[in-house]
Short mmCIF file of C-alpha atoms and ligand atoms in Angstrom, two decimals:
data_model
loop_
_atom_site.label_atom_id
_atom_site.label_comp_id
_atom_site.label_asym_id
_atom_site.label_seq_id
_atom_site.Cartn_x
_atom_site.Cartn_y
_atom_site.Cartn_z
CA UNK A 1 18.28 41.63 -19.48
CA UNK A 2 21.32 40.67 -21.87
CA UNK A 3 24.76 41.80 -21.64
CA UNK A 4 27.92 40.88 -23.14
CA UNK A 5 31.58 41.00 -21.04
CA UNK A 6 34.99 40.30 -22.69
CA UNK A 7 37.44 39.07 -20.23
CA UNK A 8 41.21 37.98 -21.13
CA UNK A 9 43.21 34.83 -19.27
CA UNK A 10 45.92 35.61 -17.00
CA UNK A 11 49.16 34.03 -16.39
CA UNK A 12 50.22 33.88 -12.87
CA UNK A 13 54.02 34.21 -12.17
CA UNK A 14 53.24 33.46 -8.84
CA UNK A 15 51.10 30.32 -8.84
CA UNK A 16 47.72 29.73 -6.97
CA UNK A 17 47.93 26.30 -5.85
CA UNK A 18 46.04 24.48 -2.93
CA UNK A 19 42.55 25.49 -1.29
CA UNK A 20 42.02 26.71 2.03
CA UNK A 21 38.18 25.64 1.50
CA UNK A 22 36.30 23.67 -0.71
CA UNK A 23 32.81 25.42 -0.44
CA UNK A 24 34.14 28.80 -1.02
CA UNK A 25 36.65 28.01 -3.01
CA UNK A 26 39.37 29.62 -1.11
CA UNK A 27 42.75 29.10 -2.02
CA UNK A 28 45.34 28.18 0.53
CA UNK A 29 47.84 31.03 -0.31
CA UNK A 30 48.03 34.09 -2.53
CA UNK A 31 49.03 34.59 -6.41
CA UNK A 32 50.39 37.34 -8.87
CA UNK A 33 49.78 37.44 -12.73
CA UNK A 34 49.98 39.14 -15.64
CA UNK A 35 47.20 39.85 -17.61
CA UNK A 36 46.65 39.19 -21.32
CA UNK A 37 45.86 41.09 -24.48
CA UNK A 38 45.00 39.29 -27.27
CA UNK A 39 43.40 35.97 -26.21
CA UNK A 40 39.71 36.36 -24.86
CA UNK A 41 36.42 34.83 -24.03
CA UNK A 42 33.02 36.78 -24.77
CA UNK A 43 30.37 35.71 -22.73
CA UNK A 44 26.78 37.04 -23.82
CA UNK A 45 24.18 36.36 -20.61
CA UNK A 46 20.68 36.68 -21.51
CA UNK A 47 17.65 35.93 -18.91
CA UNK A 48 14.01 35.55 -19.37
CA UNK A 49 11.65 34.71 -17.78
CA UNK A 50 10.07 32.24 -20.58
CA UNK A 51 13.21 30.20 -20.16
CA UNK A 52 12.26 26.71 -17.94
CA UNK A 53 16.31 25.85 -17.73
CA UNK A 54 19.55 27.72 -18.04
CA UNK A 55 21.03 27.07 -21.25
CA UNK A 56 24.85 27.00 -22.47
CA UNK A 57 26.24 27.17 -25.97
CA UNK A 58 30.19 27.08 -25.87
CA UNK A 59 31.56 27.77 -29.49
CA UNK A 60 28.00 27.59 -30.81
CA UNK A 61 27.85 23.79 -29.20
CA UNK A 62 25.30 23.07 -26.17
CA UNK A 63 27.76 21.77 -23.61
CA UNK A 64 25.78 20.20 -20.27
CA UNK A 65 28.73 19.17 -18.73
CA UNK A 66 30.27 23.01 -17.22
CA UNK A 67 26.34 24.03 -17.03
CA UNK A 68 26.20 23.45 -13.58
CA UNK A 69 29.14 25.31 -12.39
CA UNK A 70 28.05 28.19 -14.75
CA UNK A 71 24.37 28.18 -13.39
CA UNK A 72 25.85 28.06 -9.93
CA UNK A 73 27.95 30.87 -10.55
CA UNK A 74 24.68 33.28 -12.28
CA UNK A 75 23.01 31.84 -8.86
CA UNK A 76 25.90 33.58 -6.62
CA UNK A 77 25.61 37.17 -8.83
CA UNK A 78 21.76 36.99 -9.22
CA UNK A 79 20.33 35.33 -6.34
CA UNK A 80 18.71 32.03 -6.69
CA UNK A 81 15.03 32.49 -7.34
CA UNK A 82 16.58 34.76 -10.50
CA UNK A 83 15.58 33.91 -14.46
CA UNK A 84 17.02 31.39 -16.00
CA UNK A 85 19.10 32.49 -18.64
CA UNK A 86 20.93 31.51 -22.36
CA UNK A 87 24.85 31.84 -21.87
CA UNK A 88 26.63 31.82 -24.64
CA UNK A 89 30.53 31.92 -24.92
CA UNK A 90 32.94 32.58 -27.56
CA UNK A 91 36.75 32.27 -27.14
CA UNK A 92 39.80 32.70 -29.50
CA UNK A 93 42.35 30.02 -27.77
CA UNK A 94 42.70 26.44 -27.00
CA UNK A 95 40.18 25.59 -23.58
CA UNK A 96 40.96 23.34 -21.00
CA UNK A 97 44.37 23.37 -21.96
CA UNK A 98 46.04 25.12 -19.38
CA UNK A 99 45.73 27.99 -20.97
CA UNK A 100 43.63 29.65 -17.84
CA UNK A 101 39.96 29.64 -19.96
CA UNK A 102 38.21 29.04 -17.05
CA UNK A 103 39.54 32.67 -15.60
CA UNK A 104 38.59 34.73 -18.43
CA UNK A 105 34.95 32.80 -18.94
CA UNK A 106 33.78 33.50 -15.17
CA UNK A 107 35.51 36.73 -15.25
CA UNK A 108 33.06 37.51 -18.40
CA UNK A 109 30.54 35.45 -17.21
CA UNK A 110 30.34 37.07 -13.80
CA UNK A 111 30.40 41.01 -15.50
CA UNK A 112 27.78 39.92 -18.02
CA UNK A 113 25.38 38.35 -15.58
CA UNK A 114 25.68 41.33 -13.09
CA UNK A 115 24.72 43.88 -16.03
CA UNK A 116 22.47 41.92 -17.27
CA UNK A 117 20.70 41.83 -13.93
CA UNK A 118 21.19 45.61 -13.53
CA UNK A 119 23.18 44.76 -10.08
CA UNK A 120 25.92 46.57 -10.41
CA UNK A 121 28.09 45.00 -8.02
CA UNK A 122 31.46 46.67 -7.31
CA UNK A 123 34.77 45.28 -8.92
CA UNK A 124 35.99 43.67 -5.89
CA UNK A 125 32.66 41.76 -4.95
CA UNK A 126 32.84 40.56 -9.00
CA UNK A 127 35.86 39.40 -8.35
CA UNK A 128 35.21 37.75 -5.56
CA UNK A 129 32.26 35.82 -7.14
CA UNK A 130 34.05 34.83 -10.04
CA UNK A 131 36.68 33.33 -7.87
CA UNK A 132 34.45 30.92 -5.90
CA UNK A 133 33.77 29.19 -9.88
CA UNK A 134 37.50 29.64 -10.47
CA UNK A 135 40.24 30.57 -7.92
CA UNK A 136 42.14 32.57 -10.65
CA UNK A 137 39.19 34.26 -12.64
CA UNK A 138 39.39 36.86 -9.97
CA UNK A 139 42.76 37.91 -11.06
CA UNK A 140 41.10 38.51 -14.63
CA UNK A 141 38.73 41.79 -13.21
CA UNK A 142 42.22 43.79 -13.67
CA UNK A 143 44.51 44.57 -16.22
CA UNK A 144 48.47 44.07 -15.87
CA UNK A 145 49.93 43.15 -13.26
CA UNK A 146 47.96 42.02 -9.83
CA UNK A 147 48.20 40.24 -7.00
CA UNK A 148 45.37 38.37 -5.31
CA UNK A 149 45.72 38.05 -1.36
CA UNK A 150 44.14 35.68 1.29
CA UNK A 151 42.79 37.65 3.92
CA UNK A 152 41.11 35.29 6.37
CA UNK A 153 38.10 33.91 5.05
CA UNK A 154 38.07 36.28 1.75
CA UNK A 155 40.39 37.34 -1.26
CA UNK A 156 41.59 40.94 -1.97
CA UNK A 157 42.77 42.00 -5.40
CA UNK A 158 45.22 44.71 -5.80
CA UNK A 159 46.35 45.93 -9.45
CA UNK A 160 50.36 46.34 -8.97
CA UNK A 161 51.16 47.89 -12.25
CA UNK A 162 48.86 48.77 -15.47
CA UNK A 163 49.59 46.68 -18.58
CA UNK A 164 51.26 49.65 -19.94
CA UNK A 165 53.89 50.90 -16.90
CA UNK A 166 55.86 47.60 -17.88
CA UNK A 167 54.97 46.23 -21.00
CA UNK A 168 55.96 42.48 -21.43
CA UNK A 169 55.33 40.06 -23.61
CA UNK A 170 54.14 36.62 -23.37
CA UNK A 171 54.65 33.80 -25.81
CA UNK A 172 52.55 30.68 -25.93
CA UNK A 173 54.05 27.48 -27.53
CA UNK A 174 51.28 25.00 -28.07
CA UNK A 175 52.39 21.71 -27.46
CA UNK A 176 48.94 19.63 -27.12
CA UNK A 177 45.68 20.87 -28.48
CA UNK A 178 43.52 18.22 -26.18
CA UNK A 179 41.65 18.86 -22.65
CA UNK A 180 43.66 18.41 -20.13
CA UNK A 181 43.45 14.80 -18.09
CA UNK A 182 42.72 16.09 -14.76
CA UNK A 183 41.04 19.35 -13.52
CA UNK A 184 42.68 22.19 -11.52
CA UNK A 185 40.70 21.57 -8.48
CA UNK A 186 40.95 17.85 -8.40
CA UNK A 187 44.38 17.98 -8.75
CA UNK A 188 45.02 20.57 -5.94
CA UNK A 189 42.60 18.14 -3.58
CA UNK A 190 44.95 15.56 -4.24
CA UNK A 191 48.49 17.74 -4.01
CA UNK A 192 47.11 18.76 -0.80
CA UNK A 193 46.56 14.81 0.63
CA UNK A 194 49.65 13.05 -0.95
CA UNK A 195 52.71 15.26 -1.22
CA UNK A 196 55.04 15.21 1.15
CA UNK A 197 56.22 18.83 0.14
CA UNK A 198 52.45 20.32 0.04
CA UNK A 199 53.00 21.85 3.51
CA UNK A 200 56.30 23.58 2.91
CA UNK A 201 54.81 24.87 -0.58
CA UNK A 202 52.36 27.06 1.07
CA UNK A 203 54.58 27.95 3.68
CA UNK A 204 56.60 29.68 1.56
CA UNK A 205 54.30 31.13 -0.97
CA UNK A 206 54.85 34.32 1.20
CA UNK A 207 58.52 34.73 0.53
CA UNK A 208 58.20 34.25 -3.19
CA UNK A 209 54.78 36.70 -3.23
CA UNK A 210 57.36 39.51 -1.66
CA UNK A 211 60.12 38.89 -4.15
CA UNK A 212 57.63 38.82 -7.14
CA UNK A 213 55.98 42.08 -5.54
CA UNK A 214 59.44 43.77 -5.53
CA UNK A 215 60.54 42.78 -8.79
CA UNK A 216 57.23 44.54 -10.27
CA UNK A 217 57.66 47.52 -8.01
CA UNK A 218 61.39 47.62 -9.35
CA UNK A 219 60.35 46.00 -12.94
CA UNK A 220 63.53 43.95 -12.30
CA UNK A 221 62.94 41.86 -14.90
CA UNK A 222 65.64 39.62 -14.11
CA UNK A 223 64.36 39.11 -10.55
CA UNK A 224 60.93 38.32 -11.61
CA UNK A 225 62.44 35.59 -13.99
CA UNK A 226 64.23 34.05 -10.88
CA UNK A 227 61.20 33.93 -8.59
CA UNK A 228 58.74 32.75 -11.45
CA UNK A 229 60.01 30.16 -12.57
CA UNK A 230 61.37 29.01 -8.95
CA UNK A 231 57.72 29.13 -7.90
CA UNK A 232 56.28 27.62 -10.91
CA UNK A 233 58.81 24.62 -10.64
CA UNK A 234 57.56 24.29 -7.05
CA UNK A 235 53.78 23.76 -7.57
CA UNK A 236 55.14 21.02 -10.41
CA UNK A 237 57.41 19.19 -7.89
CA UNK A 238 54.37 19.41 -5.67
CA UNK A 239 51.97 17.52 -8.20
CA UNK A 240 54.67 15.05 -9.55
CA UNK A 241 55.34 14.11 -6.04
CA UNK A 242 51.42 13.66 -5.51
CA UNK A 243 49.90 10.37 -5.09
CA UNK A 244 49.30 9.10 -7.93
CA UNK A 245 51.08 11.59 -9.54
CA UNK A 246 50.18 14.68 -11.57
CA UNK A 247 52.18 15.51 -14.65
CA UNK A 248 50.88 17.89 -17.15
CA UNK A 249 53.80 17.84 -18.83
CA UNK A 250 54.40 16.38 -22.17
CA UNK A 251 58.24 15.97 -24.63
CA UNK A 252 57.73 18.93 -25.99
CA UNK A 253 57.11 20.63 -22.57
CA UNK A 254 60.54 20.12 -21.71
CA UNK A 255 61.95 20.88 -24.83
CA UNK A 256 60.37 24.25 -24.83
CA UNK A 257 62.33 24.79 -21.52
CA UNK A 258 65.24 23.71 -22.53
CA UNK A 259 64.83 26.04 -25.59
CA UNK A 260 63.92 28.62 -23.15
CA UNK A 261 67.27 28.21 -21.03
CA UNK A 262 69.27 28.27 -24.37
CA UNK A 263 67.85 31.71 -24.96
CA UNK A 264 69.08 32.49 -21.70
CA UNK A 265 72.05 31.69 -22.25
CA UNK A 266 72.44 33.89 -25.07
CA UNK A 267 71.34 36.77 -23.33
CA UNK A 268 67.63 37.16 -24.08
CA UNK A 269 65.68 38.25 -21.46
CA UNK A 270 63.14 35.44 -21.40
CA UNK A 271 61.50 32.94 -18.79
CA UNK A 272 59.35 30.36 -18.60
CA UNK A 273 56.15 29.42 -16.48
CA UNK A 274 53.70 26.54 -17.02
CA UNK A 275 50.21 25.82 -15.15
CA UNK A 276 47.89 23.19 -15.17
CA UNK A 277 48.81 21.97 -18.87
CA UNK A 278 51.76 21.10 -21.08
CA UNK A 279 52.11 24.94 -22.67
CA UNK A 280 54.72 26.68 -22.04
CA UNK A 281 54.41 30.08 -21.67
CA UNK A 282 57.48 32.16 -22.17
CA UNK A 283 57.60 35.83 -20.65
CA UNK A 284 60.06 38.30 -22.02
CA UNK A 285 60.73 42.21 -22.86
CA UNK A 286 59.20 43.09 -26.02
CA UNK A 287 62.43 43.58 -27.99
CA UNK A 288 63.13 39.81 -27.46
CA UNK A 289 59.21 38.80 -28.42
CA UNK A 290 59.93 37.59 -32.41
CA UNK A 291 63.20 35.66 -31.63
CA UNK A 292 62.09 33.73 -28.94
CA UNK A 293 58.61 33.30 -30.60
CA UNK A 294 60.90 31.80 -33.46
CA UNK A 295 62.50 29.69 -31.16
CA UNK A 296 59.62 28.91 -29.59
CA UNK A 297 58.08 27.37 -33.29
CA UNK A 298 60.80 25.74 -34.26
CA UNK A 299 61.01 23.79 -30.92
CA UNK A 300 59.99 20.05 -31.87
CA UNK A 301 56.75 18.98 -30.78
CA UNK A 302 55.55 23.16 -30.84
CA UNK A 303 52.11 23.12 -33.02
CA UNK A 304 51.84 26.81 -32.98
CA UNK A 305 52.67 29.69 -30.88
CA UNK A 306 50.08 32.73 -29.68
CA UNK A 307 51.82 35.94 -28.73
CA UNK A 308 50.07 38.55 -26.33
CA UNK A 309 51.00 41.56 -25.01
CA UNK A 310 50.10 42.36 -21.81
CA UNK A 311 46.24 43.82 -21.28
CA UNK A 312 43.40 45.37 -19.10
CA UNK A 313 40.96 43.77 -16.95
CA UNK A 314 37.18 42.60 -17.72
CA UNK A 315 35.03 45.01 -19.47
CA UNK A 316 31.36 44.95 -20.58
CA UNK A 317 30.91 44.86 -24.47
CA UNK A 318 27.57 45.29 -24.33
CA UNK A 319 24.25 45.48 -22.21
CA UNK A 320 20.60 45.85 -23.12
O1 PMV B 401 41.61 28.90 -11.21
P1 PMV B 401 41.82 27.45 -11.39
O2 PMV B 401 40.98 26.64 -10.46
O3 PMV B 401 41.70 27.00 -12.80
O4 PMV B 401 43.36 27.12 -10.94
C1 PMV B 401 44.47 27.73 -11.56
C2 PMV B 401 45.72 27.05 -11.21
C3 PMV B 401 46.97 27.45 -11.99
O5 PMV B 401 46.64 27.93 -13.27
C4 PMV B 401 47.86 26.24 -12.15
C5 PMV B 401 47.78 28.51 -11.24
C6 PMV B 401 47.25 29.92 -11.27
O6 PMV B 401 47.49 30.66 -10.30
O7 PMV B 401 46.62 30.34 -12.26
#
């Protein structure tokens, strides 16, 4: 009846952006990440039957305010009339941040609950779950590269390439420490309403999807740097032009970029990408990985910067 998962946060290169459907959570095109190494989230589940309420401890800290989304989650894995249950989650990075925490927590949450249940649900099914609490936690049930496709009225996940048939390497540059203003889902209600470029952004997910797709399948790394950061400058100029606006951004957001292109220009093989949060994360081959974390720290307004190589999918730590 207790079982711990580890799951790591994924970066999409290809951005998920816009809901198809509310209740189910579906989003309104498809995405491609990579997945991380060394940033995680351990979720322990425990039920009982002794319990009256599900419990959450984030950190070691009761937290009532994600409770319901987590319980509704356990609900979806368990069944409704299950045990209520103590969840407790530990993570080694920055939440709420843009820094994709909620996709490694239901990706752990979702494996711990179903072996802690004895369920046994199949990888896809998890990761469908997981992705009705959080459109990109589904992403997290595989390790290096994958793509996440909207078929109909469901998701399919396919692993492109395994963290170690291309190894990259992603820097973080921390430019704000603090939740983020606005939540992901909010934010894609409203980029949906207001912007006048919403429509034309979904249109033509498709066209970057295939050139992302390619440049895996070719590990082109230069043609994944084009299409990334084309597509990730897309779902921005889709929230800044929302109503009121959404900007994540912050000085030091920029700067980072502009750091970023300077590299470029000197040859490093390095891009940028940047989700719902003023990080930067900058991809690049792993020869490149200690300058441009050095550039990357020395960029003003940059309180720190996490390095990861790229990783494997969910996995259960323990179960009892
Ligand atoms: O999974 P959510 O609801 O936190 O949304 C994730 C949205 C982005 O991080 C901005 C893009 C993505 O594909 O991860």
């Amino acid at each position: 009846m207790r079982a711990v998962a580890q799951a790591q946060p994924n970066i999409a290169l290809v951005k998920y952006w816009g809901k198809q459907n509310l209740a189910d959570n579906l989003p309104a095109v498809g995405s491609l990440s990579i997945t991380l190494d060394s940033l995680w989230t351990r979720m322990e589940v425990e039920f009982s039957s002794e319990l009256r309420n599900d419990r959450l401890l984030i950190g070691g800290h009761q937290d009532d305010e994600m409770l319901a989304r987590v319980s509704g989650c356990l609900d979806q894995v368990v069944g409704t009339d299950r045990d209520r249950a103590i969840i407790q989650s530990e993570t080694n990075f920055p939440i709420a941040a843009g820094l994709a925490s909620s996709a490694s927590a239901f990706a752990a949450l979702v494996m711990a609950a179903d072996a802690a249940c004895g369920k046994s649900h199949e990888l896809l099914s998890l990761a469908r779950m997981a992705g009705r609490a959080s459109g990109s936690a589904a992403r997290s049930f595989y390790g290096g590269f994958v793509e996440l496709r909207v078929d109909g009225r469901r998701i399919d996940t396919v692993q492109l390439l395994k963290d170690d048939e291309w190894p990259l390497h992603v820097v973080v540059a921390i430019t704000a420490e603090t939740a983020k203003p606005l939540g992901s889902t909010e934010a894609m209600i409203r980029s949906a309403e207001s912007s006048p470029f919403y429509s034309s952004w979904v249109e033509r997910q498709d066209e970057d999807l295939g050139a992302a797709r390619e440049a895996v399948g070719e590990r082109d790394f230069a043609k994944l740097a084009s299409v990334a950061e084309h597509n990730c400058l897309k779902m921005h100029s889709v929230m800044w032009t929302s109503r009121p606006s959404i900007v994540y951004w912050n000085r030091a957001t920029l700067s980072c970029m502009q750091t970023v292109r300077e590299l470029q220009n000197s040859g490093v093989p390095v891009f940028f990408t940047i989700d719902a949060g003023p990080q930067v994360k900058a991809v690049c081959l792993p020869a490149a990985a200690d300058q441009v974390a050095a550039a990357l720290q020395e960029t003003s307004g940059v309180s720190r910067v996490l390095q990861s190589n790229l990783g494997h999918g969910a996995r259960l730590v323990a179960s009892a």
